[in-house]
Amino acid sequence: EALEKEGYEIRYAGVDEFGTIDFKGLEKLVDNDTALVSVMTANNEIGTIEPIMKISKIAHEHGALFHTDAVQAICHIPIDVNDMGIDLLSASGHKFGGPKGIGFLYIRKGIRIQPFMRGGAQEEGKRAGTTNVPGIVGMAKAAELSMEGLDDKMRKVSELRDHAIERIEKEIPYCRLNGHRTERLPGNVNFSYRFVEGESLLMMMNHNGICVSTGSACASGSLDPSHVLLAIGLPHEIAHGSIRM
């Protein structure tokens, strides 16, 4: 939206019923005038993991750079910027146990970007201002600890996720799993329930000591249905009855 206000042409790719990028639609949107393709590595609400390697290939075939928002995925699933063809990657420290208010942008060597804050020469001239050393050190240490034994952590959390999905589908009628069944974040479960409001479920579960949400943290307090759930084809009344664990 910010770029549109500056006069750039922005094209939005659609998704299928699982939240996976529509490749045929994307190939029609990307042409030789495209400067950048940007896609979330994994969705924060429904947990679907995008096939980043395939998407970056489409971008590079047309000479465009590829950026991925890996905030939800970094240190939770393996990411290799070289194998996946990632030119730029953004992440946030608090999503993997680091301090709040600190993040990073990976920029492939050889790519030049305009600084969005000018003044001093900090961070190789890409962002002026006093460097947050404690935040940077804390984020780096959190990343180091999070990556230790990642495969084993993924296996254990995925087993808990799959157990929860199995029990919910077996024991609760009129429910629907949102997102891809297998290509999803290990720690994400998102269901829609018919004939009940998500907010009512949230309060009931909160009173029983169960932490859930009805959408993303960014949309906390909003009573509008999730745009993510609407994008995968859910009607408003079903989207309103969704819970994320």
PDB file of C-alpha atoms in Angstrom:
ATOM      1  CA  GLU A   1       0.000   0.000   0.000  1.00  0.00           C
ATOM      2  CA  ALA A   2       2.872   2.365   0.771  1.00  0.00           C
ATOM      3  CA  LEU A   3       4.454   1.691  -2.623  1.00  0.00           C
ATOM      4  CA  GLU A   4       1.121   2.174  -4.389  1.00  0.00           C
ATOM      5  CA  LYS A   5       0.889   5.632  -2.850  1.00  0.00           C
ATOM      6  CA  GLU A   6       4.290   6.396  -4.363  1.00  0.00           C
ATOM      7  CA  GLY A   7       3.067   5.433  -7.819  1.00  0.00           C
ATOM      8  CA  TYR A   8       4.326   1.865  -8.137  1.00  0.00           C
ATOM      9  CA  GLU A   9       2.144  -0.745  -9.810  1.00  0.00           C
ATOM     10  CA  ILE A  10       1.444  -3.533  -7.319  1.00  0.00           C
ATOM     11  CA  ARG A  11       0.015  -6.880  -8.415  1.00  0.00           C
ATOM     12  CA  TYR A  12      -1.431  -9.321  -5.898  1.00  0.00           C
ATOM     13  CA  ALA A  13      -1.188 -13.072  -6.422  1.00  0.00           C
ATOM     14  CA  GLY A  14      -4.082 -15.284  -5.409  1.00  0.00           C
ATOM     15  CA  VAL A  15      -3.976 -18.488  -3.372  1.00  0.00           C
ATOM     16  CA  ASP A  16      -5.754 -21.837  -3.449  1.00  0.00           C
ATOM     17  CA  GLU A  17      -8.006 -23.293  -0.756  1.00  0.00           C
ATOM     18  CA  PHE A  18      -4.966 -24.192   1.367  1.00  0.00           C
ATOM     19  CA  GLY A  19      -3.334 -20.773   1.150  1.00  0.00           C
ATOM     20  CA  THR A  20      -0.650 -21.870  -1.325  1.00  0.00           C
ATOM     21  CA  ILE A  21       0.284 -19.387  -4.048  1.00  0.00           C
ATOM     22  CA  ASP A  22      -1.558 -19.888  -7.347  1.00  0.00           C
ATOM     23  CA  PHE A  23       1.385 -20.552  -9.686  1.00  0.00           C
ATOM     24  CA  LYS A  24      -0.485 -20.077 -12.950  1.00  0.00           C
ATOM     25  CA  GLY A  25      -1.795 -16.760 -11.692  1.00  0.00           C
ATOM     26  CA  LEU A  26       1.647 -15.716 -10.478  1.00  0.00           C
ATOM     27  CA  GLU A  27       3.259 -16.507 -13.824  1.00  0.00           C
ATOM     28  CA  LYS A  28       0.743 -14.193 -15.504  1.00  0.00           C
ATOM     29  CA  LEU A  29       1.472 -11.394 -13.039  1.00  0.00           C
ATOM     30  CA  VAL A  30       5.285 -11.482 -13.275  1.00  0.00           C
ATOM     31  CA  ASP A  31       6.827 -10.028 -16.430  1.00  0.00           C
ATOM     32  CA  ASN A  32      10.084  -8.400 -17.505  1.00  0.00           C
ATOM     33  CA  ASP A  33       9.010  -5.091 -15.941  1.00  0.00           C
ATOM     34  CA  THR A  34       8.584  -6.659 -12.499  1.00  0.00           C
ATOM     35  CA  ALA A  35      11.190  -5.389 -10.030  1.00  0.00           C
ATOM     36  CA  LEU A  36      10.400  -7.511  -6.994  1.00  0.00           C
ATOM     37  CA  VAL A  37       8.340 -10.539  -5.982  1.00  0.00           C
ATOM     38  CA  SER A  38       7.580 -10.770  -2.259  1.00  0.00           C
ATOM     39  CA  VAL A  39       5.917 -13.735  -0.530  1.00  0.00           C
ATOM     40  CA  MET A  40       5.582 -14.904   3.086  1.00  0.00           C
ATOM     41  CA  THR A  41       7.625 -18.020   3.791  1.00  0.00           C
ATOM     42  CA  ALA A  42       4.790 -19.292   5.958  1.00  0.00           C
ATOM     43  CA  ASN A  43       1.449 -17.760   6.847  1.00  0.00           C
ATOM     44  CA  ASN A  44       1.049 -16.565  10.410  1.00  0.00           C
ATOM     45  CA  GLU A  45      -2.640 -17.492  10.692  1.00  0.00           C
ATOM     46  CA  ILE A  46      -3.106 -20.800   8.893  1.00  0.00           C
ATOM     47  CA  GLY A  47       0.510 -21.989   8.943  1.00  0.00           C
ATOM     48  CA  THR A  48       0.808 -22.892   5.257  1.00  0.00           C
ATOM     49  CA  ILE A  49       4.433 -23.056   4.088  1.00  0.00           C
ATOM     50  CA  GLU A  50       4.931 -21.686   0.589  1.00  0.00           C
ATOM     51  CA  PRO A  51       7.116 -23.475  -2.011  1.00  0.00           C
ATOM     52  CA  ILE A  52       9.684 -20.691  -1.920  1.00  0.00           C
ATOM     53  CA  MET A  53      12.131 -22.303  -4.336  1.00  0.00           C
ATOM     54  CA  LYS A  54       9.519 -22.508  -7.110  1.00  0.00           C
ATOM     55  CA  ILE A  55       8.351 -18.944  -6.528  1.00  0.00           C
ATOM     56  CA  SER A  56      11.883 -17.508  -6.560  1.00  0.00           C
ATOM     57  CA  LYS A  57      12.556 -19.339  -9.830  1.00  0.00           C
ATOM     58  CA  ILE A  58       9.581 -17.614 -11.476  1.00  0.00           C
ATOM     59  CA  ALA A  59      10.855 -14.228 -10.238  1.00  0.00           C
ATOM     60  CA  HIS A  60      14.406 -14.813 -11.463  1.00  0.00           C
ATOM     61  CA  GLU A  61      13.258 -16.044 -14.869  1.00  0.00           C
ATOM     62  CA  HIS A  62      11.921 -12.526 -15.458  1.00  0.00           C
ATOM     63  CA  GLY A  63      14.882 -10.702 -13.927  1.00  0.00           C
ATOM     64  CA  ALA A  64      13.057  -9.742 -10.733  1.00  0.00           C
ATOM     65  CA  LEU A  65      14.465  -9.920  -7.218  1.00  0.00           C
ATOM     66  CA  PHE A  66      12.824 -12.240  -4.716  1.00  0.00           C
ATOM     67  CA  HIS A  67      12.047 -11.248  -1.124  1.00  0.00           C
ATOM     68  CA  THR A  68      10.448 -13.424   1.521  1.00  0.00           C
ATOM     69  CA  ASP A  69       8.916 -12.406   4.833  1.00  0.00           C
ATOM     70  CA  ALA A  70      10.262 -15.173   7.058  1.00  0.00           C
ATOM     71  CA  VAL A  71       9.056 -13.714  10.366  1.00  0.00           C
ATOM     72  CA  GLN A  72       6.895 -16.745  11.167  1.00  0.00           C
ATOM     73  CA  ALA A  73       9.268 -19.352   9.776  1.00  0.00           C
ATOM     74  CA  ILE A  74      12.817 -18.430  10.753  1.00  0.00           C
ATOM     75  CA  CYS A  75      14.256 -20.782  13.396  1.00  0.00           C
ATOM     76  CA  HIS A  76      11.106 -22.918  13.212  1.00  0.00           C
ATOM     77  CA  ILE A  77      11.757 -24.633   9.872  1.00  0.00           C
ATOM     78  CA  PRO A  78      14.987 -24.991   7.830  1.00  0.00           C
ATOM     79  CA  ILE A  79      15.705 -22.053   5.529  1.00  0.00           C
ATOM     80  CA  ASP A  80      18.677 -21.903   3.148  1.00  0.00           C
ATOM     81  CA  VAL A  81      18.853 -18.605   1.262  1.00  0.00           C
ATOM     82  CA  ASN A  82      21.145 -20.088  -1.399  1.00  0.00           C
ATOM     83  CA  ASP A  83      19.233 -23.285  -2.108  1.00  0.00           C
ATOM     84  CA  MET A  84      15.895 -21.451  -2.049  1.00  0.00           C
ATOM     85  CA  GLY A  85      17.033 -18.604  -4.307  1.00  0.00           C
ATOM     86  CA  ILE A  86      16.282 -15.870  -1.769  1.00  0.00           C
ATOM     87  CA  ASP A  87      17.651 -12.398  -2.541  1.00  0.00           C
ATOM     88  CA  LEU A  88      16.179 -10.607   0.472  1.00  0.00           C
ATOM     89  CA  LEU A  89      14.753 -12.019   3.710  1.00  0.00           C
ATOM     90  CA  SER A  90      13.211 -10.188   6.647  1.00  0.00           C
ATOM     91  CA  ALA A  91      12.760 -11.582  10.161  1.00  0.00           C
ATOM     92  CA  SER A  92      11.865 -10.470  13.678  1.00  0.00           C
ATOM     93  CA  GLY A  93      13.778 -11.522  16.797  1.00  0.00           C
ATOM     94  CA  HIS A  94      10.876 -11.949  19.198  1.00  0.00           C
ATOM     95  CA  LYS A  95       9.399 -14.716  17.038  1.00  0.00           C
ATOM     96  CA  PHE A  96      12.219 -17.056  18.066  1.00  0.00           C
ATOM     97  CA  GLY A  97      12.767 -15.964  21.659  1.00  0.00           C
ATOM     98  CA  GLY A  98      14.818 -12.821  21.111  1.00  0.00           C
ATOM     99  CA  PRO A  99      14.100  -9.312  22.417  1.00  0.00           C
ATOM    100  CA  LYS A 100      11.134  -7.356  21.081  1.00  0.00           C
ATOM    101  CA  GLY A 101      11.829  -4.404  18.817  1.00  0.00           C
ATOM    102  CA  ILE A 102      14.732  -5.973  16.903  1.00  0.00           C
ATOM    103  CA  GLY A 103      14.803  -7.667  13.519  1.00  0.00           C
ATOM    104  CA  PHE A 104      17.016  -8.084  10.505  1.00  0.00           C
ATOM    105  CA  LEU A 105      17.010  -7.881   6.740  1.00  0.00           C
ATOM    106  CA  TYR A 106      19.226 -10.308   4.824  1.00  0.00           C
ATOM    107  CA  ILE A 107      20.475  -8.825   1.547  1.00  0.00           C
ATOM    108  CA  ARG A 108      22.257 -11.048  -0.954  1.00  0.00           C
ATOM    109  CA  LYS A 109      25.769  -9.816  -1.698  1.00  0.00           C
ATOM    110  CA  GLY A 110      25.816  -7.574  -4.767  1.00  0.00           C
ATOM    111  CA  ILE A 111      22.278  -6.219  -4.336  1.00  0.00           C
ATOM    112  CA  ARG A 112      22.131  -2.477  -3.751  1.00  0.00           C
ATOM    113  CA  ILE A 113      19.248  -0.911  -1.854  1.00  0.00           C
ATOM    114  CA  GLN A 114      18.331   2.650  -0.967  1.00  0.00           C
ATOM    115  CA  PRO A 115      18.494   3.378   2.792  1.00  0.00           C
ATOM    116  CA  PHE A 116      15.103   4.207   4.269  1.00  0.00           C
ATOM    117  CA  MET A 117      16.730   6.210   7.075  1.00  0.00           C
ATOM    118  CA  ARG A 118      19.495   8.606   6.084  1.00  0.00           C
ATOM    119  CA  GLY A 119      22.111  10.338   8.183  1.00  0.00           C
ATOM    120  CA  GLY A 120      24.938   8.331   9.702  1.00  0.00           C
ATOM    121  CA  ALA A 121      26.914   5.498   8.169  1.00  0.00           C
ATOM    122  CA  GLN A 122      25.714   2.819  10.587  1.00  0.00           C
ATOM    123  CA  GLU A 123      24.945  -0.659   9.233  1.00  0.00           C
ATOM    124  CA  GLU A 124      27.002  -0.035   6.087  1.00  0.00           C
ATOM    125  CA  GLY A 125      24.987   3.065   5.297  1.00  0.00           C
ATOM    126  CA  LYS A 126      21.724   1.174   4.942  1.00  0.00           C
ATOM    127  CA  ARG A 127      20.060   2.439   8.151  1.00  0.00           C
ATOM    128  CA  ALA A 128      21.206   5.520  10.012  1.00  0.00           C
ATOM    129  CA  GLY A 129      20.897   5.781  13.776  1.00  0.00           C
ATOM    130  CA  THR A 130      22.539   4.418  16.907  1.00  0.00           C
ATOM    131  CA  THR A 131      22.872   0.653  16.657  1.00  0.00           C
ATOM    132  CA  ASN A 132      20.885  -1.381  19.208  1.00  0.00           C
ATOM    133  CA  VAL A 133      23.779  -3.564  20.360  1.00  0.00           C
ATOM    134  CA  PRO A 134      21.949  -5.361  23.218  1.00  0.00           C
ATOM    135  CA  GLY A 135      19.031  -6.160  20.907  1.00  0.00           C
ATOM    136  CA  ILE A 136      21.305  -7.451  18.163  1.00  0.00           C
ATOM    137  CA  VAL A 137      23.309  -9.639  20.559  1.00  0.00           C
ATOM    138  CA  GLY A 138      20.142 -10.960  22.190  1.00  0.00           C
ATOM    139  CA  MET A 139      18.589 -11.786  18.821  1.00  0.00           C
ATOM    140  CA  ALA A 140      21.761 -13.536  17.628  1.00  0.00           C
ATOM    141  CA  LYS A 141      21.928 -15.655  20.788  1.00  0.00           C
ATOM    142  CA  ALA A 142      18.241 -16.544  20.519  1.00  0.00           C
ATOM    143  CA  ALA A 143      18.759 -17.638  16.909  1.00  0.00           C
ATOM    144  CA  GLU A 144      21.755 -19.750  17.916  1.00  0.00           C
ATOM    145  CA  LEU A 145      19.793 -21.494  20.687  1.00  0.00           C
ATOM    146  CA  SER A 146      16.711 -21.949  18.510  1.00  0.00           C
ATOM    147  CA  MET A 147      18.679 -23.687  15.776  1.00  0.00           C
ATOM    148  CA  GLU A 148      20.193 -26.236  18.158  1.00  0.00           C
ATOM    149  CA  GLY A 149      18.442 -29.539  17.616  1.00  0.00           C
ATOM    150  CA  LEU A 150      15.943 -27.953  15.214  1.00  0.00           C
ATOM    151  CA  ASP A 151      15.054 -31.224  13.475  1.00  0.00           C
ATOM    152  CA  ASP A 152      14.214 -32.895  16.780  1.00  0.00           C
ATOM    153  CA  LYS A 153      12.172 -29.893  17.931  1.00  0.00           C
ATOM    154  CA  MET A 154      10.242 -29.880  14.651  1.00  0.00           C
ATOM    155  CA  ARG A 155       9.467 -33.578  14.968  1.00  0.00           C
ATOM    156  CA  LYS A 156       8.179 -33.280  18.532  1.00  0.00           C
ATOM    157  CA  VAL A 157       6.065 -30.181  17.906  1.00  0.00           C
ATOM    158  CA  SER A 158       4.689 -31.622  14.644  1.00  0.00           C
ATOM    159  CA  GLU A 159       3.601 -34.751  16.518  1.00  0.00           C
ATOM    160  CA  LEU A 160       1.694 -32.606  19.032  1.00  0.00           C
ATOM    161  CA  ARG A 161       0.162 -30.585  16.185  1.00  0.00           C
ATOM    162  CA  ASP A 162      -0.980 -33.679  14.308  1.00  0.00           C
ATOM    163  CA  HIS A 163      -2.367 -35.214  17.507  1.00  0.00           C
ATOM    164  CA  ALA A 164      -4.404 -32.072  18.171  1.00  0.00           C
ATOM    165  CA  ILE A 165      -5.727 -32.023  14.599  1.00  0.00           C
ATOM    166  CA  GLU A 166      -6.667 -35.698  14.763  1.00  0.00           C
ATOM    167  CA  ARG A 167      -8.514 -35.329  18.091  1.00  0.00           C
ATOM    168  CA  ILE A 168     -10.386 -32.193  17.013  1.00  0.00           C
ATOM    169  CA  GLU A 169     -11.536 -33.710  13.725  1.00  0.00           C
ATOM    170  CA  LYS A 170     -12.584 -36.916  15.465  1.00  0.00           C
ATOM    171  CA  GLU A 171     -14.378 -35.441  18.462  1.00  0.00           C
ATOM    172  CA  ILE A 172     -15.788 -32.073  17.341  1.00  0.00           C
ATOM    173  CA  PRO A 173     -18.439 -31.974  14.587  1.00  0.00           C
ATOM    174  CA  TYR A 174     -18.772 -29.249  11.942  1.00  0.00           C
ATOM    175  CA  CYS A 175     -15.136 -28.200  12.004  1.00  0.00           C
ATOM    176  CA  ARG A 176     -12.712 -27.469   9.169  1.00  0.00           C
ATOM    177  CA  LEU A 177      -8.914 -27.432   9.228  1.00  0.00           C
ATOM    178  CA  ASN A 178      -7.569 -24.241   7.643  1.00  0.00           C
ATOM    179  CA  GLY A 179      -4.263 -24.333   5.795  1.00  0.00           C
ATOM    180  CA  HIS A 180      -2.300 -27.152   4.222  1.00  0.00           C
ATOM    181  CA  ARG A 181      -2.501 -30.438   6.095  1.00  0.00           C
ATOM    182  CA  THR A 182       1.177 -31.364   5.767  1.00  0.00           C
ATOM    183  CA  GLU A 183       3.028 -28.314   4.414  1.00  0.00           C
ATOM    184  CA  ARG A 184       2.426 -26.202   7.506  1.00  0.00           C
ATOM    185  CA  LEU A 185       4.380 -24.803  10.432  1.00  0.00           C
ATOM    186  CA  PRO A 186       4.998 -27.372  13.185  1.00  0.00           C
ATOM    187  CA  GLY A 187       3.342 -25.236  15.856  1.00  0.00           C
ATOM    188  CA  ASN A 188       0.246 -24.055  13.995  1.00  0.00           C
ATOM    189  CA  VAL A 189      -3.317 -25.397  14.196  1.00  0.00           C
ATOM    190  CA  ASN A 190      -6.192 -23.347  12.785  1.00  0.00           C
ATOM    191  CA  PHE A 191      -9.787 -24.586  12.702  1.00  0.00           C
ATOM    192  CA  SER A 192     -13.116 -23.049  11.751  1.00  0.00           C
ATOM    193  CA  TYR A 193     -16.195 -24.164  13.669  1.00  0.00           C
ATOM    194  CA  ARG A 194     -19.740 -23.768  12.385  1.00  0.00           C
ATOM    195  CA  PHE A 195     -22.575 -22.305  14.460  1.00  0.00           C
ATOM    196  CA  VAL A 196     -20.267 -20.554  16.954  1.00  0.00           C
ATOM    197  CA  GLU A 197     -18.361 -17.256  17.150  1.00  0.00           C
ATOM    198  CA  GLY A 198     -14.602 -17.442  17.461  1.00  0.00           C
ATOM    199  CA  GLU A 199     -14.595 -14.764  20.165  1.00  0.00           C
ATOM    200  CA  SER A 200     -16.995 -16.843  22.287  1.00  0.00           C
ATOM    201  CA  LEU A 201     -14.747 -19.888  21.918  1.00  0.00           C
ATOM    202  CA  LEU A 202     -11.703 -17.812  22.768  1.00  0.00           C
ATOM    203  CA  MET A 203     -13.203 -16.515  26.033  1.00  0.00           C
ATOM    204  CA  MET A 204     -14.406 -19.972  27.052  1.00  0.00           C
ATOM    205  CA  MET A 205     -10.982 -21.508  26.410  1.00  0.00           C
ATOM    206  CA  ASN A 206      -9.244 -18.620  28.149  1.00  0.00           C
ATOM    207  CA  HIS A 207     -11.299 -19.261  31.288  1.00  0.00           C
ATOM    208  CA  ASN A 208     -10.046 -22.843  31.154  1.00  0.00           C
ATOM    209  CA  GLY A 209      -6.404 -21.808  30.886  1.00  0.00           C
ATOM    210  CA  ILE A 210      -5.995 -22.534  27.174  1.00  0.00           C
ATOM    211  CA  CYS A 211      -4.156 -19.933  25.076  1.00  0.00           C
ATOM    212  CA  VAL A 212      -5.645 -19.420  21.607  1.00  0.00           C
ATOM    213  CA  SER A 213      -6.409 -16.517  19.279  1.00  0.00           C
ATOM    214  CA  THR A 214      -9.021 -15.678  16.682  1.00  0.00           C
ATOM    215  CA  GLY A 215      -6.580 -14.181  14.193  1.00  0.00           C
ATOM    216  CA  SER A 216      -3.143 -12.622  13.901  1.00  0.00           C
ATOM    217  CA  ALA A 217      -1.596 -10.517  16.640  1.00  0.00           C
ATOM    218  CA  CYS A 218      -1.522  -7.627  14.153  1.00  0.00           C
ATOM    219  CA  ALA A 219      -5.331  -7.710  13.945  1.00  0.00           C
ATOM    220  CA  SER A 220      -5.921  -8.181  17.666  1.00  0.00           C
ATOM    221  CA  GLY A 221      -9.201  -6.596  18.743  1.00  0.00           C
ATOM    222  CA  SER A 222     -10.656  -6.478  15.239  1.00  0.00           C
ATOM    223  CA  LEU A 223     -14.125  -7.982  14.807  1.00  0.00           C
ATOM    224  CA  ASP A 224     -13.768  -8.247  11.030  1.00  0.00           C
ATOM    225  CA  PRO A 225     -13.245 -11.732   9.577  1.00  0.00           C
ATOM    226  CA  SER A 226      -9.662 -12.617   8.729  1.00  0.00           C
ATOM    227  CA  HIS A 227      -8.668 -11.566   5.210  1.00  0.00           C
ATOM    228  CA  VAL A 228      -6.518 -14.704   5.081  1.00  0.00           C
ATOM    229  CA  LEU A 229      -9.522 -16.971   5.662  1.00  0.00           C
ATOM    230  CA  LEU A 230     -11.594 -15.033   3.148  1.00  0.00           C
ATOM    231  CA  ALA A 231      -8.772 -15.389   0.598  1.00  0.00           C
ATOM    232  CA  ILE A 232      -8.865 -19.203   0.867  1.00  0.00           C
ATOM    233  CA  GLY A 233     -12.581 -19.127   0.104  1.00  0.00           C
ATOM    234  CA  LEU A 234     -14.290 -19.279   3.497  1.00  0.00           C
ATOM    235  CA  PRO A 235     -17.622 -17.447   3.761  1.00  0.00           C
ATOM    236  CA  HIS A 236     -17.824 -14.706   6.389  1.00  0.00           C
ATOM    237  CA  GLU A 237     -19.905 -16.742   8.830  1.00  0.00           C
ATOM    238  CA  ILE A 238     -17.395 -19.619   8.827  1.00  0.00           C
ATOM    239  CA  ALA A 239     -14.376 -17.314   8.997  1.00  0.00           C
ATOM    240  CA  HIS A 240     -15.879 -15.692  12.106  1.00  0.00           C
ATOM    241  CA  GLY A 241     -15.817 -19.052  13.863  1.00  0.00           C
ATOM    242  CA  SER A 242     -12.084 -19.662  13.568  1.00  0.00           C
ATOM    243  CA  ILE A 243      -9.523 -20.346  16.285  1.00  0.00           C
ATOM    244  CA  ARG A 244      -5.731 -20.481  15.998  1.00  0.00           C
ATOM    245  CA  MET A 245      -3.737 -22.596  18.421  1.00  0.00           C
TER     246      MET A 245
END
